[in-house]
Coordinates of C-alpha atoms in Angstrom, one line a residue:
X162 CA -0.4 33.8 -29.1
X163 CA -3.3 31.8 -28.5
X164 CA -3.2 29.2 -25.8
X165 CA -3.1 25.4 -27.7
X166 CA -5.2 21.9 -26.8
X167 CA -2.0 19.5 -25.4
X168 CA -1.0 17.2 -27.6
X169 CA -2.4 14.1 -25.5
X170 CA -6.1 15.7 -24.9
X171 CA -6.3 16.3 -28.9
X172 CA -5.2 12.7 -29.8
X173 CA -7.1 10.8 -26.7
X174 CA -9.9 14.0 -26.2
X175 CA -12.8 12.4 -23.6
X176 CA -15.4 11.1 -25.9
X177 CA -13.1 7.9 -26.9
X178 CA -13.6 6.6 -23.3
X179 CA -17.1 6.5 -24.1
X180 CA -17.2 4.8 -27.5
X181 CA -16.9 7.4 -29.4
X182 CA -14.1 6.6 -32.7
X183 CA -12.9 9.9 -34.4
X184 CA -14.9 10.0 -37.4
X185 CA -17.8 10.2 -35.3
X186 CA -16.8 13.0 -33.4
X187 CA -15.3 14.5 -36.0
X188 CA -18.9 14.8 -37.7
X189 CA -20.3 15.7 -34.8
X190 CA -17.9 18.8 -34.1
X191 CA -18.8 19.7 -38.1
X192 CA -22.9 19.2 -37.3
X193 CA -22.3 21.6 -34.4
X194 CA -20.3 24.0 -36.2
X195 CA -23.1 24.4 -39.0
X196 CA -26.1 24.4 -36.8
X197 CA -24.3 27.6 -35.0
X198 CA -24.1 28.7 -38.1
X199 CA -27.5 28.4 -39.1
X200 CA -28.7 29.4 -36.1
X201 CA -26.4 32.6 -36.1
X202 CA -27.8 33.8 -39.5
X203 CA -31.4 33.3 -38.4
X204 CA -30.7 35.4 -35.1
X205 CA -29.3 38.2 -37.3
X206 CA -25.6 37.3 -35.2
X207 CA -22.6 38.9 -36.1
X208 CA -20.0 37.0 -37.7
X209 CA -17.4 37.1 -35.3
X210 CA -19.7 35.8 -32.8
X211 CA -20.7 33.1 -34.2
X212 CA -16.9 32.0 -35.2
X213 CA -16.9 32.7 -31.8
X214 CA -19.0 30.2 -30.9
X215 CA -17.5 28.0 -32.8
X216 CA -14.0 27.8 -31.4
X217 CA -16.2 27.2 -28.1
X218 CA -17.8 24.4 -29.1
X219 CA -14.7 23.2 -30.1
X220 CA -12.5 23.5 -27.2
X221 CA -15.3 22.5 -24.9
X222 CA -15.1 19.2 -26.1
X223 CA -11.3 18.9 -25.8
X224 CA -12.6 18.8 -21.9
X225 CA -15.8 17.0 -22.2
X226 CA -17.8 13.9 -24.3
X227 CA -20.3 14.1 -26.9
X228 CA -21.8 11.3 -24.5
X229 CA -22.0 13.5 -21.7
X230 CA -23.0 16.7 -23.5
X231 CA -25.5 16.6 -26.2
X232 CA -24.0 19.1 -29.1
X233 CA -27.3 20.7 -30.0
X234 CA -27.7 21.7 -26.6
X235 CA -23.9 22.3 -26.3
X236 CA -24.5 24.5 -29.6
X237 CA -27.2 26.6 -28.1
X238 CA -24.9 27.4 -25.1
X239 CA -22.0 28.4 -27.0
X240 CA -24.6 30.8 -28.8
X241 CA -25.5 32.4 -25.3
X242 CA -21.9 32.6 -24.3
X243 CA -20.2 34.0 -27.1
X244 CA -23.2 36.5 -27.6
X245 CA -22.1 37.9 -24.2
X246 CA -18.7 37.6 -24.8
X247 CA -19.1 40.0 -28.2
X248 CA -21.4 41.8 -26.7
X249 CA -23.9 40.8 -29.3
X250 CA -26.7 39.3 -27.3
X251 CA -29.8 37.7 -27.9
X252 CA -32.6 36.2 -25.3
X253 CA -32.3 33.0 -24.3
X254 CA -35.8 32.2 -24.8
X255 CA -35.4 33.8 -29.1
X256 CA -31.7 31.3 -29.0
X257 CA -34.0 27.9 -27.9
X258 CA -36.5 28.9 -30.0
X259 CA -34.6 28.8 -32.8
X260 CA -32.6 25.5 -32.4
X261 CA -35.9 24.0 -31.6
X262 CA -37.4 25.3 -35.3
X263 CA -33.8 23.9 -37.0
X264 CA -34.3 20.9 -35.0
X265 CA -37.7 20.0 -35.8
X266 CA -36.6 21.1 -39.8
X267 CA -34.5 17.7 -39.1
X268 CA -36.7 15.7 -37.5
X269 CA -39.2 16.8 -40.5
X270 CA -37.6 17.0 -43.5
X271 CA -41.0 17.1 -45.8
X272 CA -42.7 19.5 -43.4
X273 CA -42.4 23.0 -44.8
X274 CA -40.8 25.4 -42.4
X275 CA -44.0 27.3 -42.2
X276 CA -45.8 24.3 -40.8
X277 CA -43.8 23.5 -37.9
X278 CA -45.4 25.2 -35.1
X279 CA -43.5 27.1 -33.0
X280 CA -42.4 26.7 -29.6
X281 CA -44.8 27.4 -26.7
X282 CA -43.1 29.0 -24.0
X283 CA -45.0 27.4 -21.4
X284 CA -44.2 24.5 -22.5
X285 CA -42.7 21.4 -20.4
X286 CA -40.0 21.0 -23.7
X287 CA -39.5 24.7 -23.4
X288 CA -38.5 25.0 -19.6
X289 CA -36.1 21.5 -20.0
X290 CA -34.5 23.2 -23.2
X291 CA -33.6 26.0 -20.9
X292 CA -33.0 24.4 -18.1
X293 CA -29.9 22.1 -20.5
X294 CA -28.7 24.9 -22.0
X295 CA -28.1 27.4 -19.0
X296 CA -26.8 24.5 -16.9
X297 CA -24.2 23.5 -20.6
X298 CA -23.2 27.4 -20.1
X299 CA -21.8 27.1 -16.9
X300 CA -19.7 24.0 -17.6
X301 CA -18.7 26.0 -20.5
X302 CA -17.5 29.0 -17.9
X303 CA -16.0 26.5 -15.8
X304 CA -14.1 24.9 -18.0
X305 CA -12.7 27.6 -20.5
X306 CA -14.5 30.8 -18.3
X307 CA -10.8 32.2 -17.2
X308 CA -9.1 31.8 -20.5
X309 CA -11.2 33.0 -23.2
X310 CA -9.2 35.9 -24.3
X311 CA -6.6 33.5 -24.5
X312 CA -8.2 31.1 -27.0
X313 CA -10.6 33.6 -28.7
X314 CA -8.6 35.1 -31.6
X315 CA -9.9 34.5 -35.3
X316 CA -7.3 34.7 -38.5
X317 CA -9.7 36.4 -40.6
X318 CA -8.2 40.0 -39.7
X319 CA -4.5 38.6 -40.2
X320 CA -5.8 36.8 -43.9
X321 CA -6.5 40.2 -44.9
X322 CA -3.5 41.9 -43.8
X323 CA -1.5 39.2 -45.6
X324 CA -3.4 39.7 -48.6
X325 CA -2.4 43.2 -48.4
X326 CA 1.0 43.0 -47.8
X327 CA 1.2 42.3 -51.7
X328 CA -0.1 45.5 -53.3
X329 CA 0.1 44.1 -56.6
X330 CA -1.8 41.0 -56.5
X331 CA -3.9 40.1 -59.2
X332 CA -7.6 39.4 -59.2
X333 CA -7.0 40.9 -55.4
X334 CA -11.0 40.8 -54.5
X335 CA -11.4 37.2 -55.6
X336 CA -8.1 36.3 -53.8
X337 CA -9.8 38.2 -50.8
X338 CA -13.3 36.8 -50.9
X339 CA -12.3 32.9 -51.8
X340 CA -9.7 33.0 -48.7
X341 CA -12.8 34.2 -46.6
X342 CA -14.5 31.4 -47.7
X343 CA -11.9 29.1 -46.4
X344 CA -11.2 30.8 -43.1
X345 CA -15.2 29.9 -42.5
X346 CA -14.6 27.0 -43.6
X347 CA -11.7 26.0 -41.2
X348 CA -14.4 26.6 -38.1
X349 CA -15.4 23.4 -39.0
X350 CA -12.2 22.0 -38.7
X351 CA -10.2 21.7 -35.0
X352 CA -7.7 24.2 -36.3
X353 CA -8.1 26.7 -33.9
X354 CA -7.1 24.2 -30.9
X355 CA -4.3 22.6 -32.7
X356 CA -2.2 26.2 -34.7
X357 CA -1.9 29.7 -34.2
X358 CA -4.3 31.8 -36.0
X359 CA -1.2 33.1 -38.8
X360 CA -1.2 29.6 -39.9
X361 CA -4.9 29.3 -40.7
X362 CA -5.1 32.7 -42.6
X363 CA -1.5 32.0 -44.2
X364 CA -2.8 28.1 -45.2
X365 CA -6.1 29.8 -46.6
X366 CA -4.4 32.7 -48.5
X367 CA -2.2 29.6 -50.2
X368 CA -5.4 27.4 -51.1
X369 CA -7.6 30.7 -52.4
X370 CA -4.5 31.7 -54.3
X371 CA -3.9 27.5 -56.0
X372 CA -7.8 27.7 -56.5
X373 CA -7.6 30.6 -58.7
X374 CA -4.1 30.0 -60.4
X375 CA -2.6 33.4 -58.9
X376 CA 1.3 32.9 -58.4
X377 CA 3.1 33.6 -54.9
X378 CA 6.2 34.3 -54.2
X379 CA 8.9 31.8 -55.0
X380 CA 12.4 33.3 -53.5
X381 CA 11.1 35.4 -50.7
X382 CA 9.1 32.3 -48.2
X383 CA 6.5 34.1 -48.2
X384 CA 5.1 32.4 -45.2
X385 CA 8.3 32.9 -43.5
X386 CA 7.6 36.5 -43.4
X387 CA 4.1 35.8 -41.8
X388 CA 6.0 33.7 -39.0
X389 CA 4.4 30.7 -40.2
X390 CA 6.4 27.1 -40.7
X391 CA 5.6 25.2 -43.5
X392 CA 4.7 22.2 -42.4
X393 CA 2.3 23.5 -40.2
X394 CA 0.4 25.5 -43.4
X395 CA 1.2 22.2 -45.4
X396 CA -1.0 20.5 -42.6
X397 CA -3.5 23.4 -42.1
X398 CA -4.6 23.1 -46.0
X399 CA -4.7 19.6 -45.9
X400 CA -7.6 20.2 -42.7
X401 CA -9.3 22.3 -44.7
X402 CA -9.6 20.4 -47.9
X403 CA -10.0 17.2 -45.9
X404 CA -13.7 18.9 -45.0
X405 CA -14.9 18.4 -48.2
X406 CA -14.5 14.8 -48.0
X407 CA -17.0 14.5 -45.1
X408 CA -20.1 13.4 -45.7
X409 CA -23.2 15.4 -45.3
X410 CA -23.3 16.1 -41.3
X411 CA -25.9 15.4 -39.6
X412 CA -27.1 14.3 -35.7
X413 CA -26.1 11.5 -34.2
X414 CA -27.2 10.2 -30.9
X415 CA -24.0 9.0 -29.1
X416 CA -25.4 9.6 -25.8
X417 CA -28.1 6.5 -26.3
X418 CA -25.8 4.8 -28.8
X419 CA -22.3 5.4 -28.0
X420 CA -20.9 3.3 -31.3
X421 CA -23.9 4.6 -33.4
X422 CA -22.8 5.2 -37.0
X423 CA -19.1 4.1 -36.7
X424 CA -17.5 5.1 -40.4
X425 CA -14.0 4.7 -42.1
X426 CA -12.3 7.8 -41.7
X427 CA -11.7 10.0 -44.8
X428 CA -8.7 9.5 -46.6
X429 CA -6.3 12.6 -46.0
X430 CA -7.0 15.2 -49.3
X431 CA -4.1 15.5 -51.7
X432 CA -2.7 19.4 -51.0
X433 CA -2.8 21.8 -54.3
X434 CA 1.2 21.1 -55.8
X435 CA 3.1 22.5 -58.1
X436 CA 2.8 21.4 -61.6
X437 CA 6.9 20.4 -61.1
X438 CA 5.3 17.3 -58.8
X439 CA 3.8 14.7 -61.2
X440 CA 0.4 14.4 -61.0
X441 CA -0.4 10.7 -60.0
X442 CA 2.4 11.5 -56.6
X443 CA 0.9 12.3 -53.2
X444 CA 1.7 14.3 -50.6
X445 CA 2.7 12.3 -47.4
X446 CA 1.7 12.9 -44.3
X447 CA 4.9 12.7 -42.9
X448 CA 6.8 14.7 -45.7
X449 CA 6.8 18.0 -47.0
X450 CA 6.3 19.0 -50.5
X451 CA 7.6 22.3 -50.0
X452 CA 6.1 25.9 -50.9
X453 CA 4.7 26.6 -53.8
X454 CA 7.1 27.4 -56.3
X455 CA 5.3 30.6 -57.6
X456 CA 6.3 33.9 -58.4
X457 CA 4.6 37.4 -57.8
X458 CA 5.8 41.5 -58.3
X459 CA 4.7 43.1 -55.2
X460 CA 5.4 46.9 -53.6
X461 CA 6.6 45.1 -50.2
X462 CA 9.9 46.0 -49.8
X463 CA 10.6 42.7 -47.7
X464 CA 8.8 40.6 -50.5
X465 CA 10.9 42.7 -53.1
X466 CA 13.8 42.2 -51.6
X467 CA 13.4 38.0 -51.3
X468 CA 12.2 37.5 -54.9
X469 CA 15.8 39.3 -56.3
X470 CA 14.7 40.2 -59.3
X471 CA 11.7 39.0 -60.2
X472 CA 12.8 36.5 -62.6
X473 CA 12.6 33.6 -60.5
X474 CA 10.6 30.4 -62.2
X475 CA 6.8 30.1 -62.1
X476 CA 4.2 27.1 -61.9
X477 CA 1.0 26.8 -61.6
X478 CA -0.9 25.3 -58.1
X479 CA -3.7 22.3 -58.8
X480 CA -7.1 23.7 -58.8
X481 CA -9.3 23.1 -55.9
X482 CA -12.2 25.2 -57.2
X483 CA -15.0 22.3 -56.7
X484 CA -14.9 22.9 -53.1
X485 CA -17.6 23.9 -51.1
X486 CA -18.3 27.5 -49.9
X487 CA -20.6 28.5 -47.0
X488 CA -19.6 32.1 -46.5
X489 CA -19.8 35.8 -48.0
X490 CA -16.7 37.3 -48.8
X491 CA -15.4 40.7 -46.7
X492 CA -16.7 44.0 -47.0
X493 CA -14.6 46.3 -48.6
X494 CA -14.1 48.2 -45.6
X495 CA -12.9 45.2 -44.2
X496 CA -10.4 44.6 -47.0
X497 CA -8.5 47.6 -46.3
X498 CA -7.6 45.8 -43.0
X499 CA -8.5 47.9 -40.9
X500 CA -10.2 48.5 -36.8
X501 CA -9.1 47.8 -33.6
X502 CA -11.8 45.3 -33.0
X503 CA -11.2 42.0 -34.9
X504 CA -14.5 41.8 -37.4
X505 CA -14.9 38.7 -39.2
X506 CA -18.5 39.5 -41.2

């Protein structure tokens, strides 16, 4: 098990003493999250590195503000640190080169890449960019340096065993590559300091399967078998579908302006129900809806032996299919489940 952000530090974290209201920093955690993903792909990253550097980022400000600690800087540091920690490192000098190109894309939106020059080495901007982002690395070892083993484990490998566990799933490779989508998706999200890794890749194996209309077990609680309450996947989906209610995210300056850009917070997404639940009802927060009441033949004796026999009812899960995807599915090496190392590309 993966060690958890308390309760109190994820519902007063540090940037609200300066200013800063949740849907803010909520779209500031999301803008960090993507530019270490953009940033990742142009450095040729692994995958798992730069989830890795995400869950950083992440935790890092469960300890510290956004006013303190600007995130593109914060952003480039998690990219130095989590390169080293997956042994998948790149120069500092090539990792502030390249947040300075994606930052000046920003700054320059009608500027074709090609035209923005690059950065000179020499350069007064180039020595303070390194000078903020080794300095952000060592609050980041200080802060979460003796317990990263403890915080750094993704659910991709786990979505994959679960999807495996029932041999005779239909449209397996779709079920597979959408529920990748989602587990990259829930980076963006503060799942990884608030549940256990089972419950992101049981809650994304529920939301691939309602998106494509494939039916689970009914009878056997499925998610029971994973270890995984139902609340907690209830509230997990509910993240990850909230996400695509955001607005575009984009920089905000909360260090010069701590109440820049105040907005409403998003109104909680309605979780894919079973067709039993009449359509105009929502989900409360504070209630439960229950598992989907879906039924599926598979060569797991433990699933075979929960679903009697076979006959149990069936109905369909809402489709969430106009969501947004941001990731490749798994290789199909990767589907078999297997390694000892936890790969997430």
């Amino acid at each position: 098990m993966i060690r958890l952000v308390p309760d109190d530090a994820l519902w007063s974290p540090p940037s609200r003493e300066h200013g800063i209201d949740e849907s803010t920093e909520t779209q500031l955690r999301v803008y960090g999250c993507e530019l270490i993903q953009k940033a990742g792909t142009l450095l040729k990253l692994q995958a798992v590195t730069k989830a890795s550097a995400q869950v950083i980022l992440h935790r890092f400000y469960y300890r510290k503000s956004f006013a303190a600690f600007d995130v593109r800087r914060t952003a480039a540091a998690c990219v130095v640190l989590a390169g080293k920690m997956e042994e998948d490192c790149r120069r500092v000098q090539d990792i502030i080169t390249v947040f300075y190109h994606l930052q000046q894309k920003e700054e320059q939106p009608d500027v074709n890449a090609q035209g923005i020059p690059p950065l000179d080495p020499s350069s007064q901007v180039c020595r303070k960019m390194e000078s903020d982002v080794l300095r952000i690395e060592r609050y980041l070892l200080r802060e979460l340096g003796f317990m990263m083993e403890r915080v750094l484990r993704h659910p991709h490998t786990l979505a994959l065993q679960y999807i495996n566990m029932i041999k005779g799933l239909p449209r397996h490779h779709e079920v597979a590559t959408r529920t990748w989508g989602y587990l990259n998706d829930s980076l963006r999200t503060n799942l990884c300091c608030r549940v256990q890794p089972e419950v992101i890749a049981a809650a994304s194996v529920y939301l691939a399967c309602c998106d494509l209309s494939v039916a689970l077990p009914r009878e056997s609680r499925w998610y029971e078998l994973l270890e995984v309450d139902w609340r907690q996947l209830e509230m997990a989906a509910r993240t990850i579908l909230k996400l695509y209610t955001l607005p575009a995210a984009k920089y905000i300056d909360v260090k010069n302006n701590p109440a820049a850009q105040q907005q409403q917070p998003a109104k909680d997404a309605l979780l894919p129900t079973p067709s039993p639940v009449p359509a105009a009802s929502s989900v409360d927060e504070g209630e439960s809806s229950g598992p989907p009441k879906a039924t599926q033949d598979g060569d797991d004796k433990q699933l075979q032996q929960g679903a009697g026999d076979g006959q149990a009812q069936t109905a369909e899960c809402g489709s969430v299919s106009q969501h947004r995807r941001r990731a490749d599915g798994p290789s199909e090496g990767e589907k078999e489940g297997g390694g000892k190392r936890q790969r997430v590309e």
